């Protein structure tokens, strides 16, 4: 008597599977099976005959890899893309971005900006993003509706904004959001103290205490420029990283964003505490903020993830561009062509990002039992031919437009470049409305 075939929801037959873990592995003639939210098998194709799938995808020219993880950004600022370009960080913030935000940021602004950002990220292979911005409840609402995985770091500042009055108000509202979404499979919430120069030491200590009690993540802009570090030394007699360590803020749950100005003692402290680093190469280059010493961090055992920062300072949310920029910038700044390999750059955009966000047991690699967050990238075009090494093509030749399919928790979000369940025309119309409102040309 024949044994009934095991049933799965989705069966994928790609040209290559790049699982990311174990490192450097590239699988040919293999298949991947999804049931519910999870990957249930990665197997030689011949063994997949024992499976009966509701839907089968033949993808002979595609590389299948984990969905990319954008470990730092401000999604709603997509509505300010190109608003104030070619300026250094503080004039850009103080004279243009902060005034524009003061006039326009609202629940409605954030909801529309996040929707625009999610469509862009999905089309370029990102399946998880981290967000730090005002009205984080609007971000959570839109990400949940659009089926996008998201870590929200609710902002904490000393001064009032449209969303909150003071640090206590930011924290109170942020913790209420954390409680409201605690059962979500897609949304997680942690603390987002903006930076050491916008949050006082007593309030940073309060964040450290609460985060420890709740076992919550902390994301903070840190050592973004040399000027920031020098000002901190003048004001407090110590470097910002040392201040955070003294206040109890550094640890494996802490995500240190930018980190362009680092000495050997800083790198040793990061390694000792297990803190995470999020590298935003394109934003840092565009604002002339400096370059994160990625190769030195990795050599010291520090985990490094990749982020885009906002579309206002980048001007895109494309992790393929960040991977390429990270690899090239590391080579240039170290005068070492082997400083950051394509394999390492891909790790930073996948499992390194998952580890930074505390999600590495769930996502970031294609392994049995993990959530089915994955993308298929078509390498058949002339831009990516011939394929000697698919990882090199992904990092150095792809621009995101080669992503044809995307799954998040086993749900298909992009099929043959078409977004699923997302009204792109409506999002575009709302974007045009905000552009006219911000520039004062609204009819």
Short mmCIF file of C-alpha atoms in Angstrom, two decimals:
data_model
loop_
_atom_site.label_atom_id
_atom_site.label_comp_id
_atom_site.label_asym_id
_atom_site.label_seq_id
_atom_site.Cartn_x
_atom_site.Cartn_y
_atom_site.Cartn_z
CA UNK A 1 0.00 0.00 0.00
CA UNK A 2 1.34 3.46 -0.93
CA UNK A 3 2.13 5.86 1.91
CA UNK A 4 0.19 9.16 1.59
CA UNK A 5 2.36 12.10 0.56
CA UNK A 6 3.20 14.62 3.24
CA UNK A 7 1.41 17.90 2.56
CA UNK A 8 2.93 21.39 2.64
CA UNK A 9 1.60 24.79 1.64
CA UNK A 10 4.44 25.91 -0.63
CA UNK A 11 7.27 24.09 -2.39
CA UNK A 12 10.09 26.05 -4.02
CA UNK A 13 12.55 24.73 -6.59
CA UNK A 14 15.18 27.46 -7.12
CA UNK A 15 18.45 27.39 -9.02
CA UNK A 16 20.37 28.11 -5.82
CA UNK A 17 19.53 28.14 -2.13
CA UNK A 18 21.74 30.43 -0.05
CA UNK A 19 20.80 29.57 3.54
CA UNK A 20 23.37 31.97 5.14
CA UNK A 21 23.81 29.44 7.95
CA UNK A 22 26.08 27.55 7.78
CA UNK A 23 28.28 30.36 6.45
CA UNK A 24 29.37 30.15 2.84
CA UNK A 25 27.03 27.31 1.87
CA UNK A 26 25.41 27.42 -1.59
CA UNK A 27 23.00 24.61 -2.43
CA UNK A 28 22.26 23.47 -5.99
CA UNK A 29 19.43 21.11 -6.93
CA UNK A 30 17.72 21.65 -3.61
CA UNK A 31 14.16 22.56 -2.66
CA UNK A 32 12.53 24.36 0.24
CA UNK A 33 9.12 23.59 1.76
CA UNK A 34 6.85 25.88 3.80
CA UNK A 35 3.96 24.89 6.02
CA UNK A 36 2.09 27.61 7.82
CA UNK A 37 4.58 30.23 9.01
CA UNK A 38 7.60 27.96 9.05
CA UNK A 39 10.24 26.40 6.85
CA UNK A 40 9.70 22.66 7.30
CA UNK A 41 12.36 21.28 4.96
CA UNK A 42 15.46 22.21 2.96
CA UNK A 43 16.27 19.09 0.97
CA UNK A 44 17.76 17.70 -2.22
CA UNK A 45 15.19 18.17 -4.98
CA UNK A 46 14.86 14.43 -5.50
CA UNK A 47 13.54 14.06 -1.96
CA UNK A 48 10.83 16.68 -2.52
CA UNK A 49 8.85 14.16 -4.57
CA UNK A 50 7.48 12.81 -1.30
CA UNK A 51 5.75 16.14 -0.65
CA UNK A 52 2.39 17.29 -1.93
CA UNK A 53 2.17 21.09 -2.08
CA UNK A 54 -0.77 23.44 -2.48
CA UNK A 55 1.48 25.68 -4.60
CA UNK A 56 4.73 24.91 -6.40
CA UNK A 57 7.21 27.51 -7.70
CA UNK A 58 9.72 26.54 -10.39
CA UNK A 59 12.47 29.14 -10.16
CA UNK A 60 15.44 27.68 -12.09
CA UNK A 61 17.20 31.03 -12.61
CA UNK A 62 16.64 32.32 -9.10
CA UNK A 63 18.62 32.45 -5.88
CA UNK A 64 16.52 31.80 -2.79
CA UNK A 65 17.79 33.54 0.34
CA UNK A 66 16.54 34.92 3.65
CA UNK A 67 14.56 38.14 3.48
CA UNK A 68 16.77 41.15 4.06
CA UNK A 69 16.64 42.93 7.43
CA UNK A 70 16.82 46.72 7.56
CA UNK A 71 18.10 47.22 11.10
CA UNK A 72 17.69 51.00 11.31
CA UNK A 73 15.44 53.58 9.72
CA UNK A 74 12.75 56.20 10.07
CA UNK A 75 10.16 54.88 7.63
CA UNK A 76 7.75 57.83 7.65
CA UNK A 77 10.55 60.14 6.51
CA UNK A 78 10.10 58.63 3.05
CA UNK A 79 7.75 61.58 2.58
CA UNK A 80 10.80 63.86 2.97
CA UNK A 81 12.91 62.07 0.36
CA UNK A 82 14.94 64.69 -1.50
CA UNK A 83 13.56 67.54 0.60
CA UNK A 84 16.95 68.84 1.77
CA UNK A 85 19.95 67.28 0.07
CA UNK A 86 23.72 67.88 0.03
CA UNK A 87 24.04 69.16 3.60
CA UNK A 88 26.01 67.92 6.60
CA UNK A 89 24.20 66.30 9.51
CA UNK A 90 23.46 69.13 11.98
CA UNK A 91 22.50 71.86 9.43
CA UNK A 92 20.37 69.24 7.66
CA UNK A 93 18.59 68.38 10.91
CA UNK A 94 18.36 71.79 12.58
CA UNK A 95 17.58 74.02 9.59
CA UNK A 96 15.46 71.73 7.43
CA UNK A 97 14.29 68.35 8.76
CA UNK A 98 13.27 69.28 12.31
CA UNK A 99 11.33 72.39 11.18
CA UNK A 100 9.52 70.38 8.48
CA UNK A 101 8.65 67.68 10.99
CA UNK A 102 7.38 70.30 13.43
CA UNK A 103 4.96 71.58 10.79
CA UNK A 104 3.72 68.30 9.34
CA UNK A 105 4.32 65.20 11.48
CA UNK A 106 1.08 63.59 12.66
CA UNK A 107 -0.53 60.17 12.87
CA UNK A 108 -1.69 60.63 9.27
CA UNK A 109 1.77 61.67 8.04
CA UNK A 110 3.40 58.66 9.70
CA UNK A 111 0.81 56.18 8.42
CA UNK A 112 1.18 57.36 4.82
CA UNK A 113 4.98 57.56 5.03
CA UNK A 114 5.28 54.05 6.47
CA UNK A 115 3.02 52.65 3.75
CA UNK A 116 5.27 54.23 1.10
CA UNK A 117 8.38 52.85 2.81
CA UNK A 118 6.99 49.32 3.11
CA UNK A 119 6.12 49.16 -0.60
CA UNK A 120 9.65 50.27 -1.47
CA UNK A 121 11.28 47.81 0.91
CA UNK A 122 9.17 44.85 -0.18
CA UNK A 123 10.01 45.47 -3.84
CA UNK A 124 13.72 45.41 -2.96
CA UNK A 125 13.76 42.26 -0.85
CA UNK A 126 13.40 43.58 2.71
CA UNK A 127 11.06 41.52 4.89
CA UNK A 128 11.87 43.01 8.32
CA UNK A 129 12.60 46.61 9.23
CA UNK A 130 13.43 48.50 12.39
CA UNK A 131 11.80 51.87 12.88
CA UNK A 132 12.43 54.78 15.24
CA UNK A 133 9.99 57.64 14.77
CA UNK A 134 7.10 59.61 16.20
CA UNK A 135 3.60 58.09 16.34
CA UNK A 136 4.99 54.54 16.48
CA UNK A 137 1.45 53.28 16.98
CA UNK A 138 0.69 54.38 13.40
CA UNK A 139 3.75 52.51 12.17
CA UNK A 140 2.66 49.37 14.02
CA UNK A 141 -0.85 49.63 12.62
CA UNK A 142 0.31 49.96 9.00
CA UNK A 143 3.02 47.28 9.25
CA UNK A 144 0.50 44.85 10.72
CA UNK A 145 -2.03 45.62 7.98
CA UNK A 146 0.55 45.23 5.21
CA UNK A 147 1.99 42.03 6.65
CA UNK A 148 5.50 43.40 7.24
CA UNK A 149 7.71 42.31 10.14
CA UNK A 150 8.86 45.28 12.20
CA UNK A 151 10.84 46.17 15.30
CA UNK A 152 9.66 49.51 16.66
CA UNK A 153 12.02 51.52 18.87
CA UNK A 154 9.71 54.19 20.25
CA UNK A 155 11.48 57.56 20.49
CA UNK A 156 12.62 59.05 23.78
CA UNK A 157 13.68 62.70 23.88
CA UNK A 158 14.04 65.38 26.54
CA UNK A 159 12.04 67.97 24.62
CA UNK A 160 8.42 68.09 23.41
CA UNK A 161 7.26 67.11 19.93
CA UNK A 162 3.87 66.58 18.35
CA UNK A 163 3.79 63.08 19.87
CA UNK A 164 4.88 63.60 23.48
CA UNK A 165 5.77 66.28 26.06
CA UNK A 166 8.89 64.96 27.80
CA UNK A 167 10.88 61.77 28.39
CA UNK A 168 8.34 60.35 30.84
CA UNK A 169 5.52 60.92 28.35
CA UNK A 170 7.46 59.26 25.51
CA UNK A 171 8.20 56.26 27.72
CA UNK A 172 4.62 55.98 28.98
CA UNK A 173 3.17 56.06 25.47
CA UNK A 174 5.81 53.69 24.15
CA UNK A 175 5.20 51.10 26.87
CA UNK A 176 1.46 51.32 26.23
CA UNK A 177 2.14 50.45 22.59
CA UNK A 178 4.40 47.58 23.65
CA UNK A 179 1.57 46.17 25.74
CA UNK A 180 -0.99 46.68 22.95
CA UNK A 181 0.99 44.65 20.37
CA UNK A 182 2.48 42.02 22.67
CA UNK A 183 0.55 39.23 20.94
CA UNK A 184 1.47 40.26 17.40
CA UNK A 185 3.50 37.80 15.33
CA UNK A 186 4.93 40.67 13.29
CA UNK A 187 5.56 43.61 15.63
CA UNK A 188 8.00 43.92 18.53
CA UNK A 189 8.60 47.10 20.55
CA UNK A 190 11.65 48.41 22.39
CA UNK A 191 13.18 51.68 23.54
CA UNK A 192 14.57 54.29 21.15
CA UNK A 193 16.43 57.00 23.08
CA UNK A 194 17.35 59.26 20.20
CA UNK A 195 20.98 60.10 21.01
CA UNK A 196 23.19 61.09 23.96
CA UNK A 197 22.95 64.73 22.89
CA UNK A 198 19.11 64.76 22.96
CA UNK A 199 18.50 62.58 26.05
CA UNK A 200 19.94 63.49 29.46
CA UNK A 201 21.97 61.05 31.51
CA UNK A 202 19.21 60.60 34.13
CA UNK A 203 16.72 59.73 31.40
CA UNK A 204 19.19 57.36 29.72
CA UNK A 205 19.63 55.65 33.10
CA UNK A 206 15.85 55.35 33.39
CA UNK A 207 15.69 53.70 29.94
CA UNK A 208 18.47 51.30 30.95
CA UNK A 209 16.61 50.29 34.11
CA UNK A 210 13.25 49.77 32.39
CA UNK A 211 14.75 47.89 29.45
CA UNK A 212 16.54 45.54 31.83
CA UNK A 213 13.34 44.90 33.79
CA UNK A 214 11.39 44.16 30.59
CA UNK A 215 14.22 42.42 28.70
CA UNK A 216 13.52 44.93 25.92
CA UNK A 217 15.73 46.14 23.11
CA UNK A 218 17.34 49.59 23.02
CA UNK A 219 18.30 51.38 19.81
CA UNK A 220 20.26 54.65 19.89
CA UNK A 221 22.13 56.90 17.46
CA UNK A 222 25.69 56.83 18.75
CA UNK A 223 29.11 58.15 17.71
CA UNK A 224 27.53 59.33 14.46
CA UNK A 225 30.16 62.01 13.89
CA UNK A 226 33.52 62.99 15.36
CA UNK A 227 32.01 66.32 16.37
CA UNK A 228 29.37 64.58 18.47
CA UNK A 229 32.05 62.64 20.34
CA UNK A 230 34.22 65.71 20.95
CA UNK A 231 31.25 67.71 22.28
CA UNK A 232 30.39 64.90 24.69
CA UNK A 233 33.95 64.77 25.99
CA UNK A 234 33.88 68.54 26.55
CA UNK A 235 30.50 68.39 28.32
CA UNK A 236 30.88 65.19 30.37
CA UNK A 237 34.57 64.35 30.37
CA UNK A 238 33.99 61.02 28.65
CA UNK A 239 33.09 59.56 25.29
CA UNK A 240 29.38 58.78 24.67
CA UNK A 241 30.00 55.03 24.62
CA UNK A 242 31.68 55.24 28.03
CA UNK A 243 28.72 57.25 29.35
CA UNK A 244 26.28 54.60 28.16
CA UNK A 245 28.36 51.87 29.77
CA UNK A 246 28.50 53.76 33.08
CA UNK A 247 24.71 54.26 32.96
CA UNK A 248 24.07 50.55 32.38
CA UNK A 249 22.84 50.98 28.82
CA UNK A 250 25.31 48.73 26.97
CA UNK A 251 24.59 45.04 26.49
CA UNK A 252 23.48 42.41 23.94
CA UNK A 253 20.04 44.06 23.63
CA UNK A 254 21.59 47.44 22.73
CA UNK A 255 21.71 48.45 19.07
CA UNK A 256 24.29 51.20 18.48
CA UNK A 257 23.54 52.96 15.21
CA UNK A 258 26.18 54.59 12.97
CA UNK A 259 29.36 54.29 15.09
CA UNK A 260 31.63 56.12 12.67
CA UNK A 261 34.11 57.47 15.23
CA UNK A 262 35.58 54.53 17.13
CA UNK A 263 38.92 53.97 18.80
CA UNK A 264 40.35 50.65 19.82
CA UNK A 265 39.05 51.14 23.37
CA UNK A 266 35.51 51.67 21.99
CA UNK A 267 35.68 48.50 19.93
CA UNK A 268 36.99 46.52 22.92
CA UNK A 269 34.09 47.83 25.05
CA UNK A 270 31.53 46.84 22.41
CA UNK A 271 33.01 43.35 22.26
CA UNK A 272 33.12 43.05 26.05
CA UNK A 273 29.47 44.07 26.53
CA UNK A 274 28.08 42.20 23.51
CA UNK A 275 26.44 45.34 22.16
CA UNK A 276 25.25 45.36 18.55
CA UNK A 277 26.34 47.81 15.84
CA UNK A 278 24.11 48.94 12.97
CA UNK A 279 26.07 50.28 9.99
CA UNK A 280 24.33 52.77 7.65
CA UNK A 281 26.99 53.29 4.95
CA UNK A 282 25.06 55.27 2.34
CA UNK A 283 23.49 57.72 4.79
CA UNK A 284 26.83 58.25 6.52
CA UNK A 285 28.54 58.92 3.20
CA UNK A 286 25.81 61.28 1.97
CA UNK A 287 25.91 63.36 5.17
CA UNK A 288 29.73 63.14 5.30
CA UNK A 289 29.42 61.74 8.84
CA UNK A 290 32.29 59.27 8.54
CA UNK A 291 32.74 55.55 8.02
CA UNK A 292 32.06 52.79 10.51
CA UNK A 293 35.19 50.57 10.88
CA UNK A 294 33.32 47.38 10.05
CA UNK A 295 36.33 45.15 9.42
CA UNK A 296 37.86 46.05 12.80
CA UNK A 297 34.55 45.44 14.56
CA UNK A 298 34.09 42.04 12.96
CA UNK A 299 37.68 41.08 13.75
CA UNK A 300 36.96 41.90 17.41
CA UNK A 301 33.86 39.69 17.41
CA UNK A 302 31.28 42.50 17.37
CA UNK A 303 28.10 41.73 15.45
CA UNK A 304 27.34 44.27 12.72
CA UNK A 305 23.97 44.71 10.97
CA UNK A 306 22.97 46.96 8.08
CA UNK A 307 20.47 49.80 7.99
CA UNK A 308 19.41 52.35 5.43
CA UNK A 309 18.59 55.18 7.84
CA UNK A 310 15.78 57.33 6.40
CA UNK A 311 14.98 58.01 2.76
CA UNK A 312 15.51 61.68 3.64
CA UNK A 313 19.23 61.07 4.19
CA UNK A 314 19.90 58.15 1.89
CA UNK A 315 17.66 58.58 -0.44
CA UNK A 316 16.47 55.00 -0.68
CA UNK A 317 15.57 52.01 1.47
CA UNK A 318 17.39 49.42 -0.63
CA UNK A 319 19.55 46.93 1.24
CA UNK A 320 21.15 45.64 -1.96
CA UNK A 321 22.70 49.09 -2.28
CA UNK A 322 23.74 49.03 1.38
CA UNK A 323 25.43 45.64 1.01
CA UNK A 324 27.43 46.83 -1.98
CA UNK A 325 28.29 50.15 -0.35
CA UNK A 326 29.33 48.46 2.90
CA UNK A 327 31.68 46.09 1.09
CA UNK A 328 33.22 48.79 -1.10
CA UNK A 329 33.55 51.34 1.70
CA UNK A 330 35.29 48.81 3.96
CA UNK A 331 37.79 48.05 1.21
CA UNK A 332 38.42 51.72 0.49
CA UNK A 333 38.88 52.87 4.08
CA UNK A 334 41.16 49.97 5.01
CA UNK A 335 43.11 49.81 1.73
CA UNK A 336 42.36 46.08 1.83
CA UNK A 337 40.32 44.51 -0.98
CA UNK A 338 39.48 41.56 1.26
CA UNK A 339 38.30 43.71 4.20
CA UNK A 340 34.61 42.81 3.81
CA UNK A 341 33.60 39.97 1.50
CA UNK A 342 30.31 39.52 -0.32
CA UNK A 343 29.49 36.64 2.03
CA UNK A 344 30.06 38.86 5.06
CA UNK A 345 27.97 41.68 3.58
CA UNK A 346 25.08 39.30 2.93
CA UNK A 347 25.36 37.99 6.48
CA UNK A 348 25.13 41.55 7.82
CA UNK A 349 21.92 42.11 5.82
CA UNK A 350 20.32 38.86 7.01
CA UNK A 351 21.44 36.87 10.05
CA UNK A 352 23.56 39.74 11.39
CA UNK A 353 20.48 41.95 11.30
CA UNK A 354 18.35 39.28 12.95
CA UNK A 355 20.94 38.87 15.69
CA UNK A 356 21.10 42.63 16.27
CA UNK A 357 17.31 42.76 16.68
CA UNK A 358 17.23 39.68 18.92
CA UNK A 359 15.34 37.69 16.28
CA UNK A 360 18.06 35.29 15.12
CA UNK A 361 16.26 32.23 16.48
CA UNK A 362 13.28 33.08 14.25
CA UNK A 363 14.59 34.68 11.05
CA UNK A 364 17.77 35.58 9.16
CA UNK A 365 18.66 32.18 7.68
CA UNK A 366 16.91 29.40 5.78
CA UNK A 367 16.78 26.63 8.36
CA UNK A 368 14.12 24.10 9.24
CA UNK A 369 11.92 25.41 12.03
CA UNK A 370 12.57 29.09 11.35
CA UNK A 371 9.90 31.47 10.10
CA UNK A 372 9.51 31.47 6.33
CA UNK A 373 10.80 34.98 5.63
CA UNK A 374 12.55 34.61 2.28
CA UNK A 375 13.01 36.13 -1.15
CA UNK A 376 13.66 34.87 -4.67
CA UNK A 377 16.10 36.87 -6.82
CA UNK A 378 16.20 36.37 -10.59
CA UNK A 379 19.80 36.13 -11.83
CA UNK A 380 18.94 35.45 -15.49
CA UNK A 381 19.20 39.05 -16.71
CA UNK A 382 22.23 40.41 -18.55
CA UNK A 383 23.18 42.52 -15.51
CA UNK A 384 23.80 39.36 -13.46
CA UNK A 385 25.21 37.00 -16.09
CA UNK A 386 27.29 34.87 -16.10
CA UNK A 387 26.84 33.47 -12.59
CA UNK A 388 30.14 32.20 -11.26
CA UNK A 389 29.18 32.92 -7.67
CA UNK A 390 25.57 33.85 -6.86
CA UNK A 391 26.53 35.60 -3.60
CA UNK A 392 28.90 37.91 -5.46
CA UNK A 393 26.15 38.68 -7.96
CA UNK A 394 23.68 39.46 -5.19
CA UNK A 395 26.03 41.89 -3.45
CA UNK A 396 27.91 43.50 -6.35
CA UNK A 397 25.54 43.25 -9.34
CA UNK A 398 21.94 43.29 -8.07
CA UNK A 399 20.04 46.52 -7.38
CA UNK A 400 16.85 45.09 -5.86
CA UNK A 401 14.79 45.08 -9.07
CA UNK A 402 15.73 41.42 -9.55
CA UNK A 403 13.63 40.41 -6.52
CA UNK A 404 10.56 38.65 -7.95
CA UNK A 405 8.99 36.95 -4.92
CA UNK A 406 8.86 37.62 -1.20
CA UNK A 407 7.35 35.63 1.65
CA UNK A 408 6.88 36.82 5.23
CA UNK A 409 5.81 34.18 7.72
CA UNK A 410 4.94 31.94 4.78
CA UNK A 411 2.61 34.54 3.25
CA UNK A 412 3.37 35.66 -0.29
CA UNK A 413 3.84 39.46 -0.30
CA UNK A 414 5.45 39.89 -3.74
CA UNK A 415 4.66 37.67 -6.73
CA UNK A 416 6.44 38.21 -10.06
CA UNK A 417 7.25 41.79 -8.94
CA UNK A 418 3.57 42.47 -8.10
CA UNK A 419 2.77 43.52 -4.54
CA UNK A 420 0.06 41.36 -3.00
CA UNK A 421 -2.87 43.04 -1.26
CA UNK A 422 -1.33 46.51 -1.50
CA UNK A 423 -2.93 49.37 -3.43
CA UNK A 424 0.13 51.07 -4.90
CA UNK A 425 -1.95 53.67 -6.75
CA UNK A 426 -3.59 54.81 -3.51
CA UNK A 427 -0.20 55.05 -1.76
CA UNK A 428 1.19 57.08 -4.66
CA UNK A 429 -1.77 59.45 -4.50
CA UNK A 430 -1.24 60.02 -0.77
CA UNK A 431 2.46 60.65 -1.39
CA UNK A 432 1.61 63.30 -3.97
CA UNK A 433 -0.77 64.91 -1.48
CA UNK A 434 2.01 65.23 1.10
CA UNK A 435 4.51 66.54 -1.44
CA UNK A 436 2.10 69.32 -2.36
CA UNK A 437 1.29 70.07 1.28
CA UNK A 438 4.94 70.22 2.37
CA UNK A 439 5.96 72.46 -0.53
CA UNK A 440 2.86 74.66 -0.17
CA UNK A 441 1.57 73.87 -3.67
CA UNK A 442 -1.59 72.12 -2.57
CA UNK A 443 -4.63 73.25 -4.55
#
